[in-house]
């Protein structure tokens, strides 16, 4: 297994790989093949350009666009210039982008042309924003001309493994995303733990080619790409996930390993004409982001003919904290329903509502203590204190540990919905729906969906005498929230069920939709 113990920071990674294997492809993107030396030089120039404009230690640098080699140039440039990368989900509505850029105090935004209208509308209202660089413009203000002004001279950043390198926004029950500040160590600690115990749960071999299918604005996508860079293998980058393209890239580039969410796996297996021959190069598939149906997993194992490993974690835990290794993927085994077991050096416990630790088999809130965990929520000390308690991340997931320490996830203590790996919170959608003049009140839940894992269902009570159609309500949400958050169904009810204190009784709404499922997550 490839492992370079001297790598402890993101800037260490690109510098060492460029020195050890300058000509080896770091990235394949369309027709482009970019070597480690080329990626190192390009990121150095961008780092100098950032420094020359005063974007130095701690400066927040945002990327708003789809996947491209420039995203990774910027990642390494931020590490070299001691800045902090803020990836922004390009699918978000303008108001959501505004919140992230405003909350993070972003000083410079790198944006693709197709997202430029959002930035044009927001630019003058963002108090900290000093520069917008268009990634795919070829004029004097475009990325190529801007970065060409930077020097090729090597940099010696003073940041260490505990210093911040990325700030990834994750939704919360209030509907406002929180910035999870991650240190360099978040991208190395699990790797080091596996190597120390010689475990091959997630391993890398010379000659590996990794398909990066999860976008980099997710911790899963950024973490997975960094593992490939850390190992010095070639990452095949998708601009955005399209299942037919993914199958084609695996076949064309002889991809050996990839990381996907279950809905991606399902779409690839459902492609017209797909066969085992398309996946013959694969040796391992890592999956996570949402629970997987056992039938889907069995289809994947049969069709792809390779090892599977499941990962579980949060942005707050620095991505994966628990893994169900290939050896536990035995059809019919009770462990196939587990999220997995903690990595060496990671601890898991289950607590009751009073914070007391529960014995094996009893359901409570799952808590994780990981050396890869977040530094804090940006600018939110109270929220940080509620989630990170004495080194333990309170996940908000309900589950239990078995006698062997395996983690089983049963439900969500919080009301989060996962649509194709995307986190969606009801409060945000409910707030947007109630802006419609006809809506008196509403409640949103997640319901099982064969393709996406879960779908968003809205229950709406209209004002007396008011009229609206489901289509009209769904259309009204366009531009307020991201498309993947818009309910796929709207059902009208007389009133939203609530307890005496006014809290929505989501359980009453959910029970009839989930009673046929083994778990209350899909």
mmCIF file of N, CA and C in Angstrom, residues 95-167:
data_model
loop_
_atom_site.group_PDB
_atom_site.id
_atom_site.type_symbol
_atom_site.label_atom_id
_atom_site.label_comp_id
_atom_site.label_asym_id
_atom_site.label_seq_id
_atom_site.Cartn_x
_atom_site.Cartn_y
_atom_site.Cartn_z
ATOM 1 N N UNK A 95 -29.505 33.370 -3.065
ATOM 2 C CA UNK A 95 -29.535 33.749 -1.655
ATOM 3 C C UNK A 95 -28.645 32.843 -0.816
ATOM 4 N N UNK A 96 -28.551 31.578 -1.190
ATOM 5 C CA UNK A 96 -27.703 30.632 -0.458
ATOM 6 C C UNK A 96 -26.224 30.925 -0.692
ATOM 7 N N UNK A 97 -25.883 31.262 -1.940
ATOM 8 C CA UNK A 97 -24.497 31.648 -2.249
ATOM 9 C C UNK A 97 -24.138 32.921 -1.496
ATOM 10 N N UNK A 98 -25.061 33.865 -1.471
ATOM 11 C CA UNK A 98 -24.837 35.117 -0.751
ATOM 12 C C UNK A 98 -24.511 34.848 0.718
ATOM 13 N N UNK A 99 -25.282 33.959 1.351
ATOM 14 C CA UNK A 99 -25.036 33.656 2.762
ATOM 15 C C UNK A 99 -23.629 33.093 2.966
ATOM 16 N N UNK A 100 -23.220 32.165 2.130
ATOM 17 C CA UNK A 100 -21.910 31.527 2.298
ATOM 18 C C UNK A 100 -20.785 32.536 2.121
ATOM 19 N N UNK A 101 -20.856 33.349 1.071
ATOM 20 C CA UNK A 101 -19.787 34.314 0.815
ATOM 21 C C UNK A 101 -19.757 35.400 1.887
ATOM 22 N N UNK A 102 -20.926 35.809 2.337
ATOM 23 C CA UNK A 102 -21.011 36.847 3.373
ATOM 24 C C UNK A 102 -20.528 36.294 4.721
ATOM 25 N N UNK A 103 -21.028 35.102 5.078
ATOM 26 C CA UNK A 103 -20.694 34.506 6.371
ATOM 27 C C UNK A 103 -19.208 34.185 6.477
ATOM 28 N N UNK A 104 -18.611 33.720 5.387
ATOM 29 C CA UNK A 104 -17.203 33.301 5.418
ATOM 30 C C UNK A 104 -16.227 34.459 5.335
ATOM 31 N N UNK A 105 -16.740 35.655 5.049
ATOM 32 C CA UNK A 105 -15.886 36.836 4.835
ATOM 33 C C UNK A 105 -14.958 36.605 3.646
ATOM 34 N N UNK A 106 -15.482 35.949 2.628
ATOM 35 C CA UNK A 106 -14.681 35.670 1.438
ATOM 36 C C UNK A 106 -14.161 36.965 0.830
ATOM 37 N N UNK A 107 -12.858 36.942 0.486
ATOM 38 C CA UNK A 107 -12.220 38.126 -0.075
ATOM 39 C C UNK A 107 -12.036 38.044 -1.586
ATOM 40 N N UNK A 108 -11.944 36.823 -2.114
ATOM 41 C CA UNK A 108 -11.770 36.657 -3.559
ATOM 42 C C UNK A 108 -12.561 35.423 -3.985
ATOM 43 N N UNK A 109 -13.277 35.563 -5.100
ATOM 44 C CA UNK A 109 -14.084 34.462 -5.636
ATOM 45 C C UNK A 109 -13.570 34.096 -7.020
ATOM 46 N N UNK A 110 -13.322 32.817 -7.224
ATOM 47 C CA UNK A 110 -13.009 32.280 -8.540
ATOM 48 C C UNK A 110 -14.289 31.633 -9.058
ATOM 49 N N UNK A 111 -14.780 32.121 -10.188
ATOM 50 C CA UNK A 111 -16.114 31.743 -10.635
ATOM 51 C C UNK A 111 -16.101 31.366 -12.114
ATOM 52 N N UNK A 112 -16.881 30.348 -12.459
ATOM 53 C CA UNK A 112 -17.058 29.993 -13.864
ATOM 54 C C UNK A 112 -18.122 30.886 -14.485
ATOM 55 N N UNK A 113 -18.012 31.049 -15.792
ATOM 56 C CA UNK A 113 -18.904 31.969 -16.503
ATOM 57 C C UNK A 113 -20.378 31.629 -16.292
ATOM 58 N N UNK A 114 -20.694 30.331 -16.228
ATOM 59 C CA UNK A 114 -22.107 29.968 -16.103
ATOM 60 C C UNK A 114 -22.683 30.339 -14.732
ATOM 61 N N UNK A 115 -21.813 30.649 -13.775
ATOM 62 C CA UNK A 115 -22.267 31.106 -12.455
ATOM 63 C C UNK A 115 -22.052 32.603 -12.268
ATOM 64 N N UNK A 116 -21.589 33.274 -13.336
ATOM 65 C CA UNK A 116 -21.176 34.668 -13.201
ATOM 66 C C UNK A 116 -22.354 35.596 -12.918
ATOM 67 N N UNK A 117 -23.529 35.262 -13.421
ATOM 68 C CA UNK A 117 -24.687 36.130 -13.183
ATOM 69 C C UNK A 117 -24.976 36.262 -11.696
ATOM 70 N N UNK A 118 -24.798 35.166 -10.957
ATOM 71 C CA UNK A 118 -24.991 35.203 -9.504
ATOM 72 C C UNK A 118 -23.996 36.159 -8.868
ATOM 73 N N UNK A 119 -22.731 36.037 -9.266
ATOM 74 C CA UNK A 119 -21.701 36.892 -8.672
ATOM 75 C C UNK A 119 -21.899 38.356 -9.052
ATOM 76 N N UNK A 120 -22.335 38.607 -10.282
ATOM 77 C CA UNK A 120 -22.580 39.986 -10.708
ATOM 78 C C UNK A 120 -23.664 40.625 -9.854
ATOM 79 N N UNK A 121 -24.692 39.839 -9.555
ATOM 80 C CA UNK A 121 -25.794 40.351 -8.735
ATOM 81 C C UNK A 121 -25.368 40.593 -7.293
ATOM 82 N N UNK A 122 -24.427 39.788 -6.800
ATOM 83 C CA UNK A 122 -24.053 39.855 -5.388
ATOM 84 C C UNK A 122 -22.858 40.760 -5.104
ATOM 85 N N UNK A 123 -22.033 40.980 -6.093
ATOM 86 C CA UNK A 123 -20.697 41.545 -5.855
ATOM 87 C C UNK A 123 -20.699 42.827 -5.031
ATOM 88 N N UNK A 124 -21.520 43.773 -5.390
ATOM 89 C CA UNK A 124 -21.475 45.079 -4.731
ATOM 90 C C UNK A 124 -21.969 45.028 -3.293
ATOM 91 N N UNK A 125 -22.737 43.991 -2.956
ATOM 92 C CA UNK A 125 -23.339 43.924 -1.616
ATOM 93 C C UNK A 125 -22.492 43.136 -0.619
ATOM 94 N N UNK A 126 -21.385 42.549 -1.075
ATOM 95 C CA UNK A 126 -20.555 41.731 -0.184
ATOM 96 C C UNK A 126 -19.432 42.587 0.387
ATOM 97 N N UNK A 127 -19.462 42.854 1.669
ATOM 98 C CA UNK A 127 -18.553 43.854 2.245
ATOM 99 C C UNK A 127 -17.080 43.466 2.219
ATOM 100 N N UNK A 128 -16.777 42.176 2.288
ATOM 101 C CA UNK A 128 -15.379 41.745 2.361
ATOM 102 C C UNK A 128 -14.785 41.407 0.998
ATOM 103 N N UNK A 129 -15.632 41.281 -0.022
ATOM 104 C CA UNK A 129 -15.164 40.828 -1.333
ATOM 105 C C UNK A 129 -14.340 41.905 -2.030
ATOM 106 N N UNK A 130 -13.119 41.530 -2.431
ATOM 107 C CA UNK A 130 -12.217 42.472 -3.092
ATOM 108 C C UNK A 130 -11.934 42.132 -4.546
ATOM 109 N N UNK A 131 -12.113 40.884 -4.935
ATOM 110 C CA UNK A 131 -11.728 40.483 -6.290
ATOM 111 C C UNK A 131 -12.596 39.326 -6.761
ATOM 112 N N UNK A 132 -13.021 39.363 -8.026
ATOM 113 C CA UNK A 132 -13.680 38.248 -8.692
ATOM 114 C C UNK A 132 -12.855 37.889 -9.910
ATOM 115 N N UNK A 133 -12.465 36.628 -10.001
ATOM 116 C CA UNK A 133 -11.672 36.139 -11.128
ATOM 117 C C UNK A 133 -12.493 35.108 -11.881
ATOM 118 N N UNK A 134 -12.692 35.340 -13.175
ATOM 119 C CA UNK A 134 -13.488 34.417 -13.995
ATOM 120 C C UNK A 134 -12.570 33.310 -14.512
ATOM 121 N N UNK A 135 -12.928 32.091 -14.180
ATOM 122 C CA UNK A 135 -12.055 30.952 -14.459
ATOM 123 C C UNK A 135 -11.908 30.649 -15.935
ATOM 124 N N UNK A 136 -12.952 30.868 -16.723
ATOM 125 C CA UNK A 136 -12.899 30.483 -18.130
ATOM 126 C C UNK A 136 -12.998 31.681 -19.071
ATOM 127 N N UNK A 137 -12.526 32.847 -18.646
ATOM 128 C CA UNK A 137 -12.383 34.009 -19.524
ATOM 129 C C UNK A 137 -10.934 34.122 -19.958
ATOM 130 N N UNK A 138 -10.721 34.572 -21.183
ATOM 131 C CA UNK A 138 -9.345 34.693 -21.678
ATOM 132 C C UNK A 138 -8.901 36.156 -21.799
ATOM 133 N N UNK A 139 -9.634 37.056 -21.141
ATOM 134 C CA UNK A 139 -9.204 38.459 -21.181
ATOM 135 C C UNK A 139 -8.236 38.736 -20.031
ATOM 136 N N UNK A 140 -7.894 40.004 -19.854
ATOM 137 C CA UNK A 140 -6.877 40.370 -18.852
ATOM 138 C C UNK A 140 -7.328 40.077 -17.429
ATOM 139 N N UNK A 141 -8.631 39.984 -17.193
ATOM 140 C CA UNK A 141 -9.126 39.694 -15.850
ATOM 141 C C UNK A 141 -9.456 38.214 -15.661
ATOM 142 N N UNK A 142 -9.216 37.420 -16.689
ATOM 143 C CA UNK A 142 -9.490 35.997 -16.598
ATOM 144 C C UNK A 142 -8.409 35.273 -15.812
ATOM 145 N N UNK A 143 -8.705 34.039 -15.471
ATOM 146 C CA UNK A 143 -7.836 33.251 -14.593
ATOM 147 C C UNK A 143 -6.430 33.070 -15.156
ATOM 148 N N UNK A 144 -6.322 32.746 -16.453
ATOM 149 C CA UNK A 144 -4.996 32.480 -17.026
ATOM 150 C C UNK A 144 -4.108 33.714 -16.954
ATOM 151 N N UNK A 145 -4.661 34.850 -17.366
ATOM 152 C CA UNK A 145 -3.860 36.082 -17.337
ATOM 153 C C UNK A 145 -3.543 36.482 -15.907
ATOM 154 N N UNK A 146 -4.516 36.328 -15.016
ATOM 155 C CA UNK A 146 -4.304 36.704 -13.619
ATOM 156 C C UNK A 146 -3.229 35.838 -12.968
ATOM 157 N N UNK A 147 -3.312 34.523 -13.152
ATOM 158 C CA UNK A 147 -2.349 33.628 -12.498
ATOM 159 C C UNK A 147 -0.966 33.715 -13.134
ATOM 160 N N UNK A 148 -0.901 34.105 -14.424
ATOM 161 C CA UNK A 148 0.402 34.204 -15.097
ATOM 162 C C UNK A 148 1.275 35.284 -14.476
ATOM 163 N N UNK A 149 0.658 36.197 -13.734
ATOM 164 C CA UNK A 149 1.443 37.257 -13.084
ATOM 165 C C UNK A 149 2.217 36.738 -11.883
ATOM 166 N N UNK A 150 1.863 35.548 -11.413
ATOM 167 C CA UNK A 150 2.526 34.994 -10.239
ATOM 168 C C UNK A 150 3.890 34.409 -10.564
ATOM 169 N N UNK A 151 4.731 34.356 -9.564
ATOM 170 C CA UNK A 151 6.092 33.835 -9.708
ATOM 171 C C UNK A 151 6.101 32.313 -9.659
ATOM 172 N N UNK A 152 7.180 31.718 -10.195
ATOM 173 C CA UNK A 152 7.398 30.273 -10.098
ATOM 174 C C UNK A 152 8.265 29.907 -8.890
ATOM 175 N N UNK A 153 8.703 30.900 -8.137
ATOM 176 C CA UNK A 153 9.611 30.638 -7.014
ATOM 177 C C UNK A 153 8.923 29.796 -5.954
ATOM 178 N N UNK A 154 9.585 28.768 -5.435
ATOM 179 C CA UNK A 154 8.968 27.919 -4.404
ATOM 180 C C UNK A 154 8.593 28.726 -3.167
ATOM 181 N N UNK A 155 7.533 28.301 -2.521
ATOM 182 C CA UNK A 155 7.058 28.947 -1.301
ATOM 183 C C UNK A 155 7.318 28.037 -0.109
ATOM 184 N N UNK A 156 7.461 28.656 1.054
ATOM 185 C CA UNK A 156 7.661 27.891 2.290
ATOM 186 C C UNK A 156 6.600 28.284 3.305
ATOM 187 N N UNK A 157 5.378 27.753 3.127
ATOM 188 C CA UNK A 157 4.303 28.123 4.058
ATOM 189 C C UNK A 157 4.613 27.668 5.475
ATOM 190 N N UNK A 158 4.157 28.462 6.431
ATOM 191 C CA UNK A 158 4.423 28.181 7.839
ATOM 192 C C UNK A 158 3.283 27.418 8.507
ATOM 193 N N UNK A 159 2.235 27.079 7.755
ATOM 194 C CA UNK A 159 1.111 26.365 8.331
ATOM 195 C C UNK A 159 1.480 24.920 8.630
ATOM 196 N N UNK A 160 0.864 24.392 9.698
ATOM 197 C CA UNK A 160 1.096 23.009 10.086
ATOM 198 C C UNK A 160 -0.178 22.201 10.010
ATOM 199 N N UNK A 161 -0.138 20.986 10.523
ATOM 200 C CA UNK A 161 -1.258 20.060 10.355
ATOM 201 C C UNK A 161 -2.524 20.515 11.074
ATOM 202 N N UNK A 162 -2.380 21.357 12.111
ATOM 203 C CA UNK A 162 -3.556 21.812 12.857
ATOM 204 C C UNK A 162 -4.135 23.125 12.353
ATOM 205 N N UNK A 163 -3.524 23.699 11.329
ATOM 206 C CA UNK A 163 -4.004 24.973 10.794
ATOM 207 C C UNK A 163 -5.102 24.730 9.751
ATOM 208 N N UNK A 164 -6.025 25.688 9.590
ATOM 209 C CA UNK A 164 -7.136 25.495 8.645
ATOM 210 C C UNK A 164 -6.680 25.547 7.197
ATOM 211 N N UNK A 165 -7.353 24.738 6.355
ATOM 212 C CA UNK A 165 -7.056 24.741 4.922
ATOM 213 C C UNK A 165 -8.333 24.792 4.091
ATOM 214 N N UNK A 166 -9.456 24.382 4.671
ATOM 215 C CA UNK A 166 -10.721 24.385 3.924
ATOM 216 C C UNK A 166 -11.866 24.740 4.859
ATOM 217 N N UNK A 167 -12.881 25.369 4.297
ATOM 218 C CA UNK A 167 -14.094 25.705 5.053
ATOM 219 C C UNK A 167 -15.282 25.276 4.196
#
